[in-house]
Amino acid sequence: MPPTTAVWDGYPVGTWAKNQRFATRTADSNAQRRQAGFPVESSAGALTEARHAALVEIGPGWCPAWDTEWQRCFRLTQNLLQDDGALPVVAGKVIVQGEDLGRWVSAQRFGGNSSCPHSNGSWRTSSESRRPGTTNSP
């Protein structure tokens, strides 16, 4: 997830990404209200199904269910693995851009975090069908 101040080729991509996450949370909230039998006053600002599908294809970096710190560590670890690095498993051994990836991986293994409810799972880079340390399928 880019910081809100990120700009790419003159376009404020950080603000755009933040707005997409907000729109997804709005759409999710509206869907939950409908399922519970409550009225939805407005769908303004909610993400459309077509936009949601396009974001799912991008990958998990936009997922509103994960905080930006988690997403940052995920991407750094994913990049490390794609560059033929080994999965860091010991805290303090692999520090990338100030993030202790060994500590983060250990937390994922023992924290039981689940897959993003907005992902189709196509972004995974390993043969594993779940995030490290989870026992639930996506």
Short mmCIF file of N, CA, C and O in Angstrom, two decimals:
data_model
loop_
_atom_site.label_atom_id
_atom_site.label_comp_id
_atom_site.label_asym_id
_atom_site.label_seq_id
_atom_site.Cartn_x
_atom_site.Cartn_y
_atom_site.Cartn_z
N MET A 1 0.85 -1.17 0.00
CA MET A 1 0.00 0.00 0.00
C MET A 1 0.89 1.23 0.00
O MET A 1 1.71 1.40 0.89
N PRO A 2 0.73 2.08 -0.99
CA PRO A 2 1.57 3.28 -1.01
C PRO A 2 1.10 4.28 0.06
O PRO A 2 -0.07 4.29 0.44
N PRO A 3 2.01 5.12 0.54
CA PRO A 3 1.57 6.16 1.47
C PRO A 3 0.64 7.13 0.75
O PRO A 3 0.68 7.23 -0.48
N THR A 4 -0.19 7.81 1.49
CA THR A 4 -1.16 8.71 0.85
C THR A 4 -0.49 9.83 0.06
O THR A 4 -1.11 10.40 -0.83
N THR A 5 0.77 10.11 0.33
CA THR A 5 1.48 11.17 -0.39
C THR A 5 2.14 10.67 -1.67
O THR A 5 2.71 11.46 -2.41
N ALA A 6 2.06 9.37 -1.97
CA ALA A 6 2.71 8.80 -3.15
C ALA A 6 2.09 9.34 -4.43
O ALA A 6 0.87 9.44 -4.56
N VAL A 7 2.97 9.68 -5.37
CA VAL A 7 2.55 10.19 -6.68
C VAL A 7 3.30 9.40 -7.74
O VAL A 7 4.51 9.18 -7.63
N TRP A 8 2.58 8.96 -8.78
CA TRP A 8 3.20 8.24 -9.88
C TRP A 8 2.84 8.95 -11.18
O TRP A 8 1.66 9.07 -11.52
N ASP A 9 3.85 9.44 -11.86
CA ASP A 9 3.66 10.13 -13.14
C ASP A 9 2.63 11.26 -13.02
O ASP A 9 1.76 11.44 -13.88
N GLY A 10 2.69 11.96 -11.89
CA GLY A 10 1.81 13.10 -11.67
C GLY A 10 0.45 12.75 -11.08
O GLY A 10 -0.35 13.63 -10.77
N TYR A 11 0.16 11.45 -10.92
CA TYR A 11 -1.14 11.03 -10.39
C TYR A 11 -1.00 10.63 -8.93
O TYR A 11 -0.10 9.86 -8.59
N PRO A 12 -1.88 11.11 -8.06
CA PRO A 12 -1.79 10.80 -6.62
C PRO A 12 -2.25 9.38 -6.30
O PRO A 12 -3.34 9.16 -5.78
N VAL A 13 -1.40 8.39 -6.59
CA VAL A 13 -1.78 6.98 -6.41
C VAL A 13 -2.01 6.62 -4.95
O VAL A 13 -2.80 5.73 -4.64
N GLY A 14 -1.33 7.29 -4.03
CA GLY A 14 -1.53 7.02 -2.61
C GLY A 14 -2.94 7.38 -2.17
O GLY A 14 -3.61 6.61 -1.48
N THR A 15 -3.40 8.53 -2.60
CA THR A 15 -4.76 8.96 -2.27
C THR A 15 -5.77 8.05 -2.96
O THR A 15 -6.77 7.65 -2.36
N TRP A 16 -5.50 7.67 -4.20
CA TRP A 16 -6.40 6.77 -4.93
C TRP A 16 -6.53 5.44 -4.21
O TRP A 16 -7.63 4.94 -4.02
N ALA A 17 -5.39 4.85 -3.80
CA ALA A 17 -5.43 3.55 -3.12
C ALA A 17 -6.18 3.65 -1.80
O ALA A 17 -6.98 2.77 -1.45
N LYS A 18 -5.95 4.72 -1.05
CA LYS A 18 -6.67 4.93 0.22
C LYS A 18 -8.17 5.01 -0.04
O LYS A 18 -8.97 4.41 0.69
N ASN A 19 -8.56 5.70 -1.10
CA ASN A 19 -9.99 5.83 -1.42
C ASN A 19 -10.60 4.49 -1.85
O ASN A 19 -11.77 4.21 -1.54
N GLN A 20 -9.83 3.64 -2.54
CA GLN A 20 -10.34 2.33 -2.94
C GLN A 20 -10.57 1.45 -1.72
O GLN A 20 -11.55 0.71 -1.64
N ARG A 21 -9.67 1.53 -0.76
CA ARG A 21 -9.84 0.77 0.48
C ARG A 21 -11.09 1.24 1.22
O ARG A 21 -11.87 0.43 1.72
N PHE A 22 -11.29 2.55 1.29
CA PHE A 22 -12.47 3.09 1.96
C PHE A 22 -13.74 2.66 1.23
O PHE A 22 -14.73 2.27 1.85
N ALA A 23 -13.72 2.72 -0.09
CA ALA A 23 -14.89 2.33 -0.88
C ALA A 23 -15.22 0.85 -0.69
O ALA A 23 -16.39 0.47 -0.64
N THR A 24 -14.21 0.03 -0.54
CA THR A 24 -14.43 -1.40 -0.29
C THR A 24 -15.06 -1.60 1.08
O THR A 24 -15.99 -2.40 1.23
N ARG A 25 -14.56 -0.90 2.09
CA ARG A 25 -15.14 -1.02 3.43
C ARG A 25 -16.60 -0.54 3.42
O ARG A 25 -17.45 -1.14 4.07
N THR A 26 -16.89 0.50 2.66
CA THR A 26 -18.27 0.99 2.55
C THR A 26 -19.17 -0.05 1.90
O THR A 26 -20.27 -0.33 2.37
N ALA A 27 -18.69 -0.66 0.80
CA ALA A 27 -19.48 -1.70 0.12
C ALA A 27 -19.70 -2.89 1.06
O ALA A 27 -20.80 -3.45 1.11
N ASP A 28 -18.66 -3.28 1.80
CA ASP A 28 -18.80 -4.40 2.75
C ASP A 28 -19.82 -4.08 3.83
O ASP A 28 -20.64 -4.92 4.19
N SER A 29 -19.75 -2.87 4.35
CA SER A 29 -20.69 -2.45 5.39
C SER A 29 -22.13 -2.47 4.87
O SER A 29 -23.05 -2.94 5.55
N ASN A 30 -22.32 -1.96 3.65
CA ASN A 30 -23.66 -1.98 3.04
C ASN A 30 -24.17 -3.41 2.85
O ASN A 30 -25.34 -3.70 3.12
N ALA A 31 -23.30 -4.30 2.41
CA ALA A 31 -23.70 -5.70 2.21
C ALA A 31 -24.09 -6.35 3.54
O ALA A 31 -25.08 -7.09 3.61
N GLN A 32 -23.34 -6.07 4.58
CA GLN A 32 -23.66 -6.62 5.90
C GLN A 32 -25.00 -6.09 6.41
O GLN A 32 -25.78 -6.83 6.98
N ARG A 33 -25.25 -4.81 6.18
CA ARG A 33 -26.54 -4.23 6.60
C ARG A 33 -27.70 -4.89 5.84
O ARG A 33 -28.72 -5.20 6.43
N ARG A 34 -27.51 -5.09 4.54
CA ARG A 34 -28.57 -5.73 3.74
C ARG A 34 -28.83 -7.15 4.23
O ARG A 34 -29.97 -7.58 4.36
N GLN A 35 -27.75 -7.89 4.49
CA GLN A 35 -27.90 -9.28 4.96
C GLN A 35 -28.60 -9.34 6.31
O GLN A 35 -29.33 -10.28 6.58
N ALA A 36 -28.39 -8.32 7.13
CA ALA A 36 -29.01 -8.30 8.46
C ALA A 36 -30.44 -7.76 8.40
O ALA A 36 -31.14 -7.70 9.41
N GLY A 37 -30.88 -7.34 7.21
CA GLY A 37 -32.24 -6.85 7.05
C GLY A 37 -32.39 -5.37 7.35
O GLY A 37 -33.51 -4.86 7.44
N PHE A 38 -31.27 -4.65 7.47
CA PHE A 38 -31.33 -3.21 7.73
C PHE A 38 -31.27 -2.44 6.42
O PHE A 38 -30.65 -2.90 5.45
N PRO A 39 -31.89 -1.27 6.37
CA PRO A 39 -31.83 -0.47 5.15
C PRO A 39 -30.44 0.15 4.96
O PRO A 39 -29.72 0.39 5.93
N VAL A 40 -30.08 0.37 3.72
CA VAL A 40 -28.85 1.08 3.37
C VAL A 40 -29.28 2.42 2.83
O VAL A 40 -29.96 2.50 1.82
N GLU A 41 -28.88 3.48 3.53
CA GLU A 41 -29.33 4.82 3.16
C GLU A 41 -28.77 5.26 1.82
O GLU A 41 -29.44 5.93 1.05
N SER A 42 -27.50 4.91 1.56
CA SER A 42 -26.87 5.35 0.32
C SER A 42 -25.75 4.39 -0.06
O SER A 42 -25.07 3.85 0.80
N SER A 43 -25.60 4.21 -1.35
CA SER A 43 -24.47 3.41 -1.85
C SER A 43 -23.38 4.32 -2.40
O SER A 43 -22.42 3.84 -2.99
N ALA A 44 -23.53 5.62 -2.20
CA ALA A 44 -22.52 6.58 -2.66
C ALA A 44 -21.19 6.27 -1.99
O ALA A 44 -21.12 6.03 -0.80
N GLY A 45 -20.16 6.24 -2.77
CA GLY A 45 -18.83 5.99 -2.24
C GLY A 45 -18.49 4.52 -2.10
O GLY A 45 -17.37 4.18 -1.74
N ALA A 46 -19.45 3.63 -2.39
CA ALA A 46 -19.18 2.18 -2.28
C ALA A 46 -18.55 1.68 -3.58
O ALA A 46 -18.87 2.15 -4.66
N LEU A 47 -17.67 0.73 -3.46
CA LEU A 47 -16.99 0.15 -4.60
C LEU A 47 -17.97 -0.70 -5.41
O LEU A 47 -18.72 -1.48 -4.85
N THR A 48 -17.93 -0.56 -6.72
CA THR A 48 -18.79 -1.37 -7.58
C THR A 48 -18.18 -2.77 -7.72
O THR A 48 -17.00 -2.98 -7.47
N GLU A 49 -18.99 -3.73 -8.15
CA GLU A 49 -18.51 -5.09 -8.35
C GLU A 49 -17.41 -5.14 -9.41
O GLU A 49 -16.43 -5.88 -9.28
N ALA A 50 -17.57 -4.36 -10.48
CA ALA A 50 -16.57 -4.36 -11.55
C ALA A 50 -15.23 -3.82 -11.03
O ALA A 50 -14.17 -4.39 -11.33
N ARG A 51 -15.27 -2.76 -10.25
CA ARG A 51 -14.03 -2.20 -9.70
C ARG A 51 -13.42 -3.17 -8.70
O ARG A 51 -12.21 -3.35 -8.65
N HIS A 52 -14.28 -3.81 -7.92
CA HIS A 52 -13.79 -4.80 -6.95
C HIS A 52 -13.05 -5.92 -7.67
O HIS A 52 -11.95 -6.33 -7.27
N ALA A 53 -13.62 -6.43 -8.77
CA ALA A 53 -12.99 -7.51 -9.53
C ALA A 53 -11.63 -7.06 -10.09
O ALA A 53 -10.66 -7.82 -10.07
N ALA A 54 -11.55 -5.82 -10.55
CA ALA A 54 -10.29 -5.30 -11.08
C ALA A 54 -9.23 -5.21 -9.98
O ALA A 54 -8.06 -5.53 -10.20
N LEU A 55 -9.62 -4.80 -8.79
CA LEU A 55 -8.67 -4.70 -7.68
C LEU A 55 -8.20 -6.08 -7.21
O LEU A 55 -7.05 -6.26 -6.83
N VAL A 56 -9.09 -7.05 -7.23
CA VAL A 56 -8.71 -8.42 -6.86
C VAL A 56 -7.61 -8.92 -7.78
O VAL A 56 -6.69 -9.61 -7.34
N GLU A 57 -7.68 -8.55 -9.05
CA GLU A 57 -6.66 -8.97 -10.01
C GLU A 57 -5.30 -8.33 -9.73
O GLU A 57 -4.27 -8.90 -10.06
N ILE A 58 -5.30 -7.15 -9.14
CA ILE A 58 -4.04 -6.47 -8.82
C ILE A 58 -3.26 -7.25 -7.78
O ILE A 58 -2.07 -7.46 -7.89
N GLY A 59 -3.94 -7.68 -6.73
CA GLY A 59 -3.27 -8.40 -5.66
C GLY A 59 -3.74 -7.92 -4.31
O GLY A 59 -4.64 -7.10 -4.19
N PRO A 60 -3.13 -8.45 -3.26
CA PRO A 60 -3.61 -8.16 -1.91
C PRO A 60 -3.21 -6.80 -1.36
O PRO A 60 -3.70 -6.40 -0.31
N GLY A 61 -2.34 -6.07 -2.03
CA GLY A 61 -1.84 -4.82 -1.47
C GLY A 61 -2.91 -3.79 -1.19
O GLY A 61 -2.72 -2.90 -0.37
N TRP A 62 -4.02 -3.88 -1.82
CA TRP A 62 -5.09 -2.91 -1.62
C TRP A 62 -6.08 -3.35 -0.55
O TRP A 62 -6.94 -2.59 -0.13
N CYS A 63 -5.98 -4.58 -0.08
CA CYS A 63 -7.01 -5.18 0.78
C CYS A 63 -7.30 -4.37 2.03
O CYS A 63 -6.40 -4.14 2.84
N PRO A 64 -8.52 -3.94 2.23
CA PRO A 64 -8.86 -3.12 3.38
C PRO A 64 -8.89 -3.89 4.70
O PRO A 64 -8.90 -3.29 5.76
N ALA A 65 -8.90 -5.21 4.64
CA ALA A 65 -8.94 -6.00 5.88
C ALA A 65 -7.57 -6.06 6.56
O ALA A 65 -7.48 -6.39 7.73
N TRP A 66 -6.50 -5.76 5.82
CA TRP A 66 -5.16 -5.80 6.39
C TRP A 66 -4.68 -4.38 6.60
O TRP A 66 -4.82 -3.52 5.72
N ASP A 67 -4.04 -4.11 7.74
CA ASP A 67 -3.50 -2.78 7.95
C ASP A 67 -2.27 -2.58 7.07
O ASP A 67 -1.68 -3.54 6.55
N THR A 68 -1.89 -1.34 6.89
CA THR A 68 -0.80 -1.03 5.95
C THR A 68 0.54 -1.59 6.42
O THR A 68 1.37 -1.94 5.59
N GLU A 69 0.77 -1.71 7.72
CA GLU A 69 2.02 -2.29 8.21
C GLU A 69 2.11 -3.76 7.79
O GLU A 69 3.15 -4.24 7.33
N TRP A 70 1.00 -4.50 7.92
CA TRP A 70 0.98 -5.90 7.50
C TRP A 70 1.26 -6.01 6.00
O TRP A 70 2.07 -6.82 5.56
N GLN A 71 0.59 -5.17 5.24
CA GLN A 71 0.75 -5.20 3.79
C GLN A 71 2.18 -4.90 3.38
O GLN A 71 2.73 -5.54 2.48
N ARG A 72 2.80 -3.93 4.04
CA ARG A 72 4.19 -3.55 3.74
C ARG A 72 5.11 -4.75 3.98
O ARG A 72 5.92 -5.11 3.13
N CYS A 73 4.99 -5.38 5.14
CA CYS A 73 5.83 -6.53 5.46
C CYS A 73 5.56 -7.70 4.51
O CYS A 73 6.49 -8.40 4.10
N PHE A 74 4.30 -7.89 4.13
CA PHE A 74 3.96 -8.94 3.17
C PHE A 74 4.69 -8.71 1.86
O PHE A 74 5.31 -9.61 1.31
N ARG A 75 4.60 -7.50 1.34
CA ARG A 75 5.23 -7.18 0.05
C ARG A 75 6.75 -7.31 0.13
O ARG A 75 7.38 -7.82 -0.80
N LEU A 76 7.35 -6.83 1.22
CA LEU A 76 8.79 -6.95 1.36
C LEU A 76 9.22 -8.41 1.41
O LEU A 76 10.22 -8.80 0.80
N THR A 77 8.45 -9.23 2.12
CA THR A 77 8.76 -10.66 2.19
C THR A 77 8.54 -11.32 0.83
O THR A 77 9.36 -12.13 0.38
N GLN A 78 7.47 -10.97 0.16
CA GLN A 78 7.19 -11.51 -1.17
C GLN A 78 8.32 -11.14 -2.13
O GLN A 78 8.80 -12.00 -2.88
N ASN A 79 8.78 -9.89 -2.09
CA ASN A 79 9.89 -9.46 -2.96
C ASN A 79 11.16 -10.23 -2.64
O ASN A 79 11.91 -10.62 -3.55
N LEU A 80 11.43 -10.43 -1.36
CA LEU A 80 12.61 -11.19 -0.94
C LEU A 80 12.57 -12.61 -1.51
O LEU A 80 13.55 -13.10 -2.06
N LEU A 81 11.42 -13.26 -1.43
CA LEU A 81 11.28 -14.62 -1.95
C LEU A 81 11.40 -14.67 -3.47
O LEU A 81 11.99 -15.58 -4.03
N GLN A 82 10.84 -13.66 -4.13
CA GLN A 82 10.92 -13.62 -5.60
C GLN A 82 12.35 -13.38 -6.08
O GLN A 82 12.70 -13.78 -7.18
N ASP A 83 13.16 -12.75 -5.23
CA ASP A 83 14.57 -12.51 -5.57
C ASP A 83 15.45 -13.67 -5.10
O ASP A 83 16.64 -13.50 -4.88
N ASP A 84 14.84 -14.84 -4.93
CA ASP A 84 15.53 -16.07 -4.53
C ASP A 84 16.09 -16.02 -3.12
O ASP A 84 17.03 -16.73 -2.80
N GLY A 85 15.49 -15.21 -2.27
CA GLY A 85 15.88 -15.20 -0.87
C GLY A 85 15.14 -16.30 -0.12
O GLY A 85 14.16 -16.85 -0.61
N ALA A 86 15.65 -16.62 1.05
CA ALA A 86 14.99 -17.63 1.88
C ALA A 86 13.98 -16.95 2.79
O ALA A 86 14.14 -15.78 3.15
N LEU A 87 12.95 -17.67 3.15
CA LEU A 87 11.94 -17.14 4.06
C LEU A 87 12.60 -16.90 5.42
O LEU A 87 13.13 -17.82 6.02
N PRO A 88 12.60 -15.67 5.89
CA PRO A 88 13.23 -15.39 7.19
C PRO A 88 12.38 -15.96 8.32
O PRO A 88 11.17 -15.79 8.34
N VAL A 89 13.02 -16.67 9.24
CA VAL A 89 12.28 -17.29 10.32
C VAL A 89 12.77 -16.88 11.70
O VAL A 89 12.17 -17.25 12.70
N VAL A 90 13.88 -16.13 11.75
CA VAL A 90 14.44 -15.71 13.03
C VAL A 90 14.42 -14.19 13.11
O VAL A 90 14.88 -13.51 12.19
N ALA A 91 13.86 -13.67 14.18
CA ALA A 91 13.80 -12.22 14.37
C ALA A 91 15.20 -11.63 14.41
O ALA A 91 16.13 -12.23 14.96
N GLY A 92 15.35 -10.47 13.78
CA GLY A 92 16.62 -9.75 13.82
C GLY A 92 17.62 -10.13 12.76
O GLY A 92 18.64 -9.47 12.61
N LYS A 93 17.37 -11.17 11.99
CA LYS A 93 18.33 -11.65 10.99
C LYS A 93 18.17 -10.96 9.63
O LYS A 93 19.13 -10.72 8.93
N VAL A 94 16.91 -10.69 9.24
CA VAL A 94 16.65 -10.07 7.93
C VAL A 94 15.84 -8.79 8.16
O VAL A 94 14.66 -8.84 8.49
N ILE A 95 16.53 -7.66 7.98
CA ILE A 95 15.88 -6.35 8.12
C ILE A 95 15.87 -5.72 6.73
O ILE A 95 16.92 -5.54 6.12
N VAL A 96 14.70 -5.41 6.21
CA VAL A 96 14.56 -4.79 4.90
C VAL A 96 13.77 -3.50 5.07
O VAL A 96 12.67 -3.51 5.62
N GLN A 97 14.35 -2.41 4.62
CA GLN A 97 13.73 -1.09 4.72
C GLN A 97 13.20 -0.83 6.13
O GLN A 97 12.11 -0.30 6.32
N GLY A 98 13.98 -1.24 7.12
CA GLY A 98 13.62 -1.01 8.51
C GLY A 98 12.63 -1.99 9.11
O GLY A 98 12.28 -1.89 10.28
N GLU A 99 12.18 -2.96 8.33
CA GLU A 99 11.20 -3.95 8.81
C GLU A 99 11.90 -5.27 9.14
O GLU A 99 12.65 -5.79 8.30
N ASP A 100 11.67 -5.80 10.32
CA ASP A 100 12.22 -7.08 10.73
C ASP A 100 11.31 -8.18 10.18
O ASP A 100 10.29 -8.54 10.76
N LEU A 101 11.71 -8.72 9.03
CA LEU A 101 10.85 -9.69 8.34
C LEU A 101 10.81 -11.03 9.07
O LEU A 101 9.79 -11.73 9.01
N GLY A 102 11.85 -11.41 9.76
CA GLY A 102 11.83 -12.64 10.54
C GLY A 102 10.81 -12.56 11.66
O GLY A 102 10.06 -13.51 11.91
N ARG A 103 10.75 -11.43 12.33
CA ARG A 103 9.75 -11.23 13.38
C ARG A 103 8.35 -11.26 12.80
O ARG A 103 7.43 -11.87 13.34
N TRP A 104 8.17 -10.63 11.63
CA TRP A 104 6.86 -10.59 10.99
C TRP A 104 6.41 -11.99 10.57
O TRP A 104 5.27 -12.39 10.82
N VAL A 105 7.32 -12.77 9.95
CA VAL A 105 6.98 -14.13 9.52
C VAL A 105 6.60 -14.98 10.73
O VAL A 105 5.62 -15.71 10.71
N SER A 106 7.37 -14.85 11.81
CA SER A 106 7.05 -15.61 13.03
C SER A 106 5.68 -15.24 13.55
O SER A 106 4.90 -16.10 13.97
N ALA A 107 5.36 -13.96 13.52
CA ALA A 107 4.04 -13.52 13.98
C ALA A 107 2.93 -14.10 13.12
O ALA A 107 1.86 -14.46 13.63
N GLN A 108 3.17 -14.24 11.82
CA GLN A 108 2.16 -14.82 10.94
C GLN A 108 1.99 -16.30 11.22
O GLN A 108 0.88 -16.82 11.22
N ARG A 109 3.08 -16.97 11.49
CA ARG A 109 3.01 -18.41 11.76
C ARG A 109 2.26 -18.71 13.04
O ARG A 109 1.53 -19.68 13.12
N PHE A 110 2.44 -17.89 14.03
CA PHE A 110 1.84 -18.17 15.33
C PHE A 110 0.59 -17.36 15.60
O PHE A 110 -0.10 -17.60 16.57
N GLY A 111 0.30 -16.39 14.72
CA GLY A 111 -0.86 -15.54 14.93
C GLY A 111 -2.14 -16.07 14.33
O GLY A 111 -3.23 -15.63 14.67
N GLY A 112 -2.06 -17.00 13.39
CA GLY A 112 -3.25 -17.58 12.78
C GLY A 112 -4.06 -16.61 11.96
O GLY A 112 -5.27 -16.71 11.88
N ASN A 113 -3.42 -15.63 11.31
CA ASN A 113 -4.15 -14.68 10.47
C ASN A 113 -4.76 -15.39 9.28
O ASN A 113 -4.21 -16.34 8.76
N SER A 114 -5.89 -14.91 8.83
CA SER A 114 -6.56 -15.54 7.70
C SER A 114 -6.32 -14.76 6.43
O SER A 114 -5.86 -13.64 6.45
N SER A 115 -6.67 -15.36 5.33
CA SER A 115 -6.50 -14.74 4.04
C SER A 115 -7.46 -13.56 3.89
O SER A 115 -8.50 -13.50 4.53
N CYS A 116 -7.09 -12.64 3.04
CA CYS A 116 -7.92 -11.46 2.81
C CYS A 116 -9.26 -11.88 2.20
O CYS A 116 -9.29 -12.62 1.22
N PRO A 117 -10.36 -11.42 2.77
CA PRO A 117 -11.67 -11.79 2.21
C PRO A 117 -11.91 -11.20 0.83
O PRO A 117 -12.85 -11.58 0.15
N HIS A 118 -11.04 -10.30 0.38
CA HIS A 118 -11.22 -9.65 -0.92
C HIS A 118 -10.28 -10.20 -1.98
O HIS A 118 -10.20 -9.68 -3.07
N SER A 119 -9.55 -11.25 -1.67
CA SER A 119 -8.59 -11.81 -2.60
C SER A 119 -9.11 -13.12 -3.19
O SER A 119 -9.79 -13.88 -2.52
N ASN A 120 -8.74 -13.37 -4.42
CA ASN A 120 -9.10 -14.66 -5.02
C ASN A 120 -7.97 -15.67 -4.87
O ASN A 120 -8.05 -16.77 -5.36
N GLY A 121 -6.88 -15.28 -4.20
CA GLY A 121 -5.77 -16.17 -3.96
C GLY A 121 -4.78 -16.27 -5.11
O GLY A 121 -3.76 -16.93 -4.98
N SER A 122 -5.02 -15.60 -6.21
CA SER A 122 -4.15 -15.73 -7.37
C SER A 122 -2.79 -15.07 -7.18
O SER A 122 -1.88 -15.30 -7.94
N TRP A 123 -2.62 -14.28 -6.16
CA TRP A 123 -1.37 -13.55 -5.93
C TRP A 123 -0.32 -14.37 -5.24
O TRP A 123 0.82 -13.97 -5.13
N ARG A 124 -0.63 -15.55 -4.75
CA ARG A 124 0.33 -16.33 -3.98
C ARG A 124 1.53 -16.71 -4.85
O ARG A 124 1.37 -17.06 -6.02
N THR A 125 2.70 -16.65 -4.25
CA THR A 125 3.91 -16.95 -5.01
C THR A 125 4.46 -18.33 -4.71
O THR A 125 5.36 -18.79 -5.37
N SER A 126 3.94 -19.02 -3.71
CA SER A 126 4.45 -20.34 -3.39
C SER A 126 3.38 -21.38 -3.70
O SER A 126 2.26 -21.06 -4.06
N SER A 127 3.75 -22.64 -3.52
CA SER A 127 2.79 -23.71 -3.77
C SER A 127 1.81 -23.85 -2.61
O SER A 127 0.82 -24.55 -2.73
N GLU A 128 2.07 -23.14 -1.51
CA GLU A 128 1.16 -23.19 -0.38
C GLU A 128 -0.14 -22.48 -0.74
O GLU A 128 -0.12 -21.47 -1.42
N SER A 129 -1.24 -22.98 -0.26
CA SER A 129 -2.52 -22.39 -0.60
C SER A 129 -3.02 -21.46 0.49
O SER A 129 -4.17 -21.08 0.50
N ARG A 130 -2.12 -21.07 1.39
CA ARG A 130 -2.53 -20.16 2.46
C ARG A 130 -1.34 -19.34 2.90
O ARG A 130 -0.20 -19.64 2.57
N ARG A 131 -1.60 -18.28 3.68
CA ARG A 131 -0.54 -17.46 4.23
C ARG A 131 0.24 -18.27 5.25
O ARG A 131 -0.30 -19.18 5.86
N PRO A 132 1.52 -17.94 5.45
CA PRO A 132 2.33 -18.70 6.41
C PRO A 132 1.67 -18.76 7.78
O PRO A 132 1.20 -17.75 8.30
N GLY A 133 1.63 -19.95 8.35
CA GLY A 133 1.16 -20.11 9.71
C GLY A 133 -0.33 -20.29 9.86
O GLY A 133 -0.83 -20.45 10.96
N THR A 134 -1.07 -20.26 8.79
CA THR A 134 -2.51 -20.40 8.91
C THR A 134 -2.90 -21.84 8.68
O THR A 134 -2.22 -22.59 8.01
N THR A 135 -4.04 -22.20 9.24
CA THR A 135 -4.56 -23.54 9.01
C THR A 135 -5.83 -23.51 8.21
O THR A 135 -6.35 -24.54 7.82
N ASN A 136 -6.34 -22.32 7.95
CA ASN A 136 -7.58 -22.20 7.18
C ASN A 136 -7.27 -22.02 5.72
O ASN A 136 -6.35 -21.32 5.35
N SER A 137 -8.02 -22.64 4.88
CA SER A 137 -7.88 -22.43 3.45
C SER A 137 -8.45 -21.07 3.10
O SER A 137 -9.29 -20.55 3.80
N PRO A 138 -8.01 -20.46 2.00
CA PRO A 138 -8.52 -19.14 1.63
C PRO A 138 -9.98 -19.16 1.25
O PRO A 138 -10.53 -20.15 0.93
#
